[in-house]
Amino acid sequence: MELRQMAYFVAVCEELSFSRAANRCFISQSAISHQIARLERDLGAQLFERTTRAVVPTEATLRLLPLAKQMLSLESAIRAAVRTTGPRIRLAANMSFAAPSLSAIATARAAHPDAEIEYVIKPFRQRITAVADGDCDLALIRGSVNQPGLAVEQLWVEDLVIAISSNHPLAERGAVTLADLSPYPLLLPPEQEQVLLHTLIRTAFADLPTGPTFGPPIPPDHTATMELLNRPESWTILYEGPTKGLLTLDLTDHRLRIPVSAVLREDARENPIVQTLLDALHER
């Protein structure tokens, strides 16, 4: 039994999908399936009932899950306990935050030449856990969290991007309203993977006479660009960044905006390196 198998096991439990768990853990689906099978052999128990449509936890899984989470939490605590005593900061984020994060790190290193600052790629849930356990000093997220012992500081607000294919019926419009988009299928990842986007959409359409028309969820192994090219009558929402191969539309009546925040322990601002990072991120 290995700690990485516990991490894969927890991911499959939370995602109820081997493919989504593999994406979350940055490994292939075959690799995570192999490791779960090895874990089942080591424990002598079946952990998941697999069908073509669902992954169903067994009774053994329900008993094992809280213990597996406890093991992973202890691992983070152990790493935090033996960290070097020098000035060392860990910033957790995902790749979409790479540009502002690396710029802020460069600023902080210039101000604190002896500091060691790491940029750690982690999925959303692991970022929050790493900060709470002391394995990381701060994390960047979209939206917010409410967890005892953690502080949330809004850094900036992103305008989300309406993206369509060049063959969409509204491609020549340039600017549209949400009511204009309402009849056309909206393609998003499943809600359990993008709760924030789905909540934002429901809020944006709340005062309109008609809501969005949802198309099929974007599978975890597909890209939004490919889905729009295959379904040219559809539209989607993207975070700020490149939209190669797609057209973007301006919204004339609503602005879809989302806060980007730093999550840190409540006492972390006392660290001058952390404060320098926060200041640099505010000025991105």
PDB file of N, CA, C and O in Angstrom, residues 180-209:
ATOM      1  N   ASP A 180     -29.899  36.962 -26.224  1.00  0.00           N
ATOM      2  CA  ASP A 180     -29.560  36.508 -27.579  1.00  0.00           C
ATOM      3  C   ASP A 180     -28.991  35.098 -27.550  1.00  0.00           C
ATOM      4  O   ASP A 180     -29.240  34.285 -28.443  1.00  0.00           O
ATOM      5  N   LEU A 181     -28.197  34.799 -26.515  1.00  0.00           N
ATOM      6  CA  LEU A 181     -27.517  33.499 -26.431  1.00  0.00           C
ATOM      7  C   LEU A 181     -28.432  32.399 -25.901  1.00  0.00           C
ATOM      8  O   LEU A 181     -28.157  31.212 -26.106  1.00  0.00           O
ATOM      9  N   SER A 182     -29.492  32.787 -25.223  1.00  0.00           N
ATOM     10  CA  SER A 182     -30.344  31.828 -24.528  1.00  0.00           C
ATOM     11  C   SER A 182     -30.817  30.655 -25.392  1.00  0.00           C
ATOM     12  O   SER A 182     -30.830  29.512 -24.932  1.00  0.00           O
ATOM     13  N   PRO A 183     -31.218  30.856 -26.666  1.00  0.00           N
ATOM     14  CA  PRO A 183     -31.723  29.711 -27.450  1.00  0.00           C
ATOM     15  C   PRO A 183     -30.644  28.719 -27.867  1.00  0.00           C
ATOM     16  O   PRO A 183     -30.973  27.598 -28.293  1.00  0.00           O
ATOM     17  N   TYR A 184     -29.396  29.102 -27.782  1.00  0.00           N
ATOM     18  CA  TYR A 184     -28.318  28.262 -28.304  1.00  0.00           C
ATOM     19  C   TYR A 184     -27.715  27.416 -27.179  1.00  0.00           C
ATOM     20  O   TYR A 184     -27.578  27.876 -26.043  1.00  0.00           O
ATOM     21  N   PRO A 185     -27.323  26.193 -27.487  1.00  0.00           N
ATOM     22  CA  PRO A 185     -26.805  25.301 -26.431  1.00  0.00           C
ATOM     23  C   PRO A 185     -25.531  25.846 -25.788  1.00  0.00           C
ATOM     24  O   PRO A 185     -24.593  26.244 -26.471  1.00  0.00           O
ATOM     25  N   LEU A 186     -25.536  25.858 -24.469  1.00  0.00           N
ATOM     26  CA  LEU A 186     -24.365  26.265 -23.690  1.00  0.00           C
ATOM     27  C   LEU A 186     -23.599  25.012 -23.289  1.00  0.00           C
ATOM     28  O   LEU A 186     -24.152  24.115 -22.648  1.00  0.00           O
ATOM     29  N   LEU A 187     -22.342  24.952 -23.648  1.00  0.00           N
ATOM     30  CA  LEU A 187     -21.500  23.794 -23.340  1.00  0.00           C
ATOM     31  C   LEU A 187     -20.582  24.142 -22.173  1.00  0.00           C
ATOM     32  O   LEU A 187     -19.803  25.094 -22.243  1.00  0.00           O
ATOM     33  N   LEU A 188     -20.683  23.367 -21.104  1.00  0.00           N
ATOM     34  CA  LEU A 188     -19.840  23.534 -19.925  1.00  0.00           C
ATOM     35  C   LEU A 188     -19.433  22.154 -19.414  1.00  0.00           C
ATOM     36  O   LEU A 188     -20.104  21.157 -19.689  1.00  0.00           O
ATOM     37  N   PRO A 189     -18.352  22.080 -18.640  1.00  0.00           N
ATOM     38  CA  PRO A 189     -18.060  20.818 -17.951  1.00  0.00           C
ATOM     39  C   PRO A 189     -19.207  20.488 -16.993  1.00  0.00           C
ATOM     40  O   PRO A 189     -20.027  21.353 -16.661  1.00  0.00           O
ATOM     41  N   PRO A 190     -19.302  19.250 -16.521  1.00  0.00           N
ATOM     42  CA  PRO A 190     -20.362  18.892 -15.558  1.00  0.00           C
ATOM     43  C   PRO A 190     -20.304  19.797 -14.329  1.00  0.00           C
ATOM     44  O   PRO A 190     -19.244  20.276 -13.934  1.00  0.00           O
ATOM     45  N   GLU A 191     -21.462  20.024 -13.709  1.00  0.00           N
ATOM     46  CA  GLU A 191     -21.524  20.975 -12.601  1.00  0.00           C
ATOM     47  C   GLU A 191     -20.625  20.569 -11.443  1.00  0.00           C
ATOM     48  O   GLU A 191     -20.050  21.430 -10.778  1.00  0.00           O
ATOM     49  N   GLN A 192     -20.490  19.255 -11.180  1.00  0.00           N
ATOM     50  CA  GLN A 192     -19.648  18.845 -10.058  1.00  0.00           C
ATOM     51  C   GLN A 192     -18.181  19.188 -10.280  1.00  0.00           C
ATOM     52  O   GLN A 192     -17.399  19.257  -9.336  1.00  0.00           O
ATOM     53  N   GLU A 193     -17.792  19.447 -11.545  1.00  0.00           N
ATOM     54  CA  GLU A 193     -16.418  19.832 -11.830  1.00  0.00           C
ATOM     55  C   GLU A 193     -16.244  21.344 -11.887  1.00  0.00           C
ATOM     56  O   GLU A 193     -15.149  21.856 -11.667  1.00  0.00           O
ATOM     57  N   GLN A 194     -17.306  22.082 -12.198  1.00  0.00           N
ATOM     58  CA  GLN A 194     -17.225  23.542 -12.326  1.00  0.00           C
ATOM     59  C   GLN A 194     -18.431  24.180 -11.650  1.00  0.00           C
ATOM     60  O   GLN A 194     -19.278  24.811 -12.290  1.00  0.00           O
ATOM     61  N   VAL A 195     -18.516  23.987 -10.332  1.00  0.00           N
ATOM     62  CA  VAL A 195     -19.641  24.546  -9.571  1.00  0.00           C
ATOM     63  C   VAL A 195     -19.693  26.061  -9.735  1.00  0.00           C
ATOM     64  O   VAL A 195     -20.760  26.657  -9.893  1.00  0.00           O
ATOM     65  N   LEU A 196     -18.521  26.695  -9.722  1.00  0.00           N
ATOM     66  CA  LEU A 196     -18.465  28.150  -9.786  1.00  0.00           C
ATOM     67  C   LEU A 196     -19.063  28.688 -11.080  1.00  0.00           C
ATOM     68  O   LEU A 196     -19.860  29.627 -11.078  1.00  0.00           O
ATOM     69  N   LEU A 197     -18.697  28.100 -12.226  1.00  0.00           N
ATOM     70  CA  LEU A 197     -19.227  28.564 -13.508  1.00  0.00           C
ATOM     71  C   LEU A 197     -20.745  28.378 -13.576  1.00  0.00           C
ATOM     72  O   LEU A 197     -21.470  29.256 -14.041  1.00  0.00           O
ATOM     73  N   HIS A 198     -21.231  27.217 -13.136  1.00  0.00           N
ATOM     74  CA  HIS A 198     -22.668  26.954 -13.190  1.00  0.00           C
ATOM     75  C   HIS A 198     -23.434  27.928 -12.289  1.00  0.00           C
ATOM     76  O   HIS A 198     -24.508  28.417 -12.660  1.00  0.00           O
ATOM     77  N   THR A 199     -22.883  28.213 -11.105  1.00  0.00           N
ATOM     78  CA  THR A 199     -23.533  29.173 -10.211  1.00  0.00           C
ATOM     79  C   THR A 199     -23.553  30.561 -10.837  1.00  0.00           C
ATOM     80  O   THR A 199     -24.556  31.283 -10.760  1.00  0.00           O
ATOM     81  N   LEU A 200     -22.452  30.945 -11.464  1.00  0.00           N
ATOM     82  CA  LEU A 200     -22.373  32.251 -12.105  1.00  0.00           C
ATOM     83  C   LEU A 200     -23.410  32.376 -13.221  1.00  0.00           C
ATOM     84  O   LEU A 200     -24.077  33.413 -13.365  1.00  0.00           O
ATOM     85  N   ILE A 201     -23.564  31.327 -14.014  1.00  0.00           N
ATOM     86  CA  ILE A 201     -24.544  31.344 -15.105  1.00  0.00           C
ATOM     87  C   ILE A 201     -25.959  31.472 -14.554  1.00  0.00           C
ATOM     88  O   ILE A 201     -26.775  32.265 -15.041  1.00  0.00           O
ATOM     89  N   ARG A 202     -26.294  30.677 -13.533  1.00  0.00           N
ATOM     90  CA  ARG A 202     -27.643  30.756 -12.961  1.00  0.00           C
ATOM     91  C   ARG A 202     -27.930  32.167 -12.437  1.00  0.00           C
ATOM     92  O   ARG A 202     -29.019  32.705 -12.618  1.00  0.00           O
ATOM     93  N   THR A 203     -26.939  32.771 -11.793  1.00  0.00           N
ATOM     94  CA  THR A 203     -27.123  34.125 -11.268  1.00  0.00           C
ATOM     95  C   THR A 203     -27.302  35.141 -12.393  1.00  0.00           C
ATOM     96  O   THR A 203     -28.164  36.032 -12.316  1.00  0.00           O
ATOM     97  N   ALA A 204     -26.504  35.000 -13.455  1.00  0.00           N
ATOM     98  CA  ALA A 204     -26.570  35.955 -14.565  1.00  0.00           C
ATOM     99  C   ALA A 204     -27.915  35.904 -15.287  1.00  0.00           C
ATOM    100  O   ALA A 204     -28.422  36.924 -15.761  1.00  0.00           O
ATOM    101  N   PHE A 205     -28.497  34.716 -15.388  1.00  0.00           N
ATOM    102  CA  PHE A 205     -29.769  34.556 -16.098  1.00  0.00           C
ATOM    103  C   PHE A 205     -30.984  34.713 -15.185  1.00  0.00           C
ATOM    104  O   PHE A 205     -32.118  34.634 -15.658  1.00  0.00           O
ATOM    105  N   ALA A 206     -30.764  34.931 -13.881  1.00  0.00           N
ATOM    106  CA  ALA A 206     -31.868  34.885 -12.916  1.00  0.00           C
ATOM    107  C   ALA A 206     -32.956  35.900 -13.212  1.00  0.00           C
ATOM    108  O   ALA A 206     -34.143  35.629 -12.994  1.00  0.00           O
ATOM    109  N   ASP A 207     -32.586  37.089 -13.700  1.00  0.00           N
ATOM    110  CA  ASP A 207     -33.599  38.131 -13.931  1.00  0.00           C
ATOM    111  C   ASP A 207     -34.053  38.190 -15.382  1.00  0.00           C
ATOM    112  O   ASP A 207     -34.706  39.145 -15.796  1.00  0.00           O
ATOM    113  N   LEU A 208     -33.734  37.183 -16.182  1.00  0.00           N
ATOM    114  CA  LEU A 208     -34.161  37.139 -17.577  1.00  0.00           C
ATOM    115  C   LEU A 208     -35.375  36.230 -17.725  1.00  0.00           C
ATOM    116  O   LEU A 208     -35.555  35.288 -16.945  1.00  0.00           O
ATOM    117  N   PRO A 209     -36.222  36.457 -18.727  1.00  0.00           N
ATOM    118  CA  PRO A 209     -37.432  35.632 -18.881  1.00  0.00           C
ATOM    119  C   PRO A 209     -37.119  34.185 -19.240  1.00  0.00           C
ATOM    120  O   PRO A 209     -37.915  33.296 -18.944  1.00  0.00           O
TER     121      PRO A 209
END
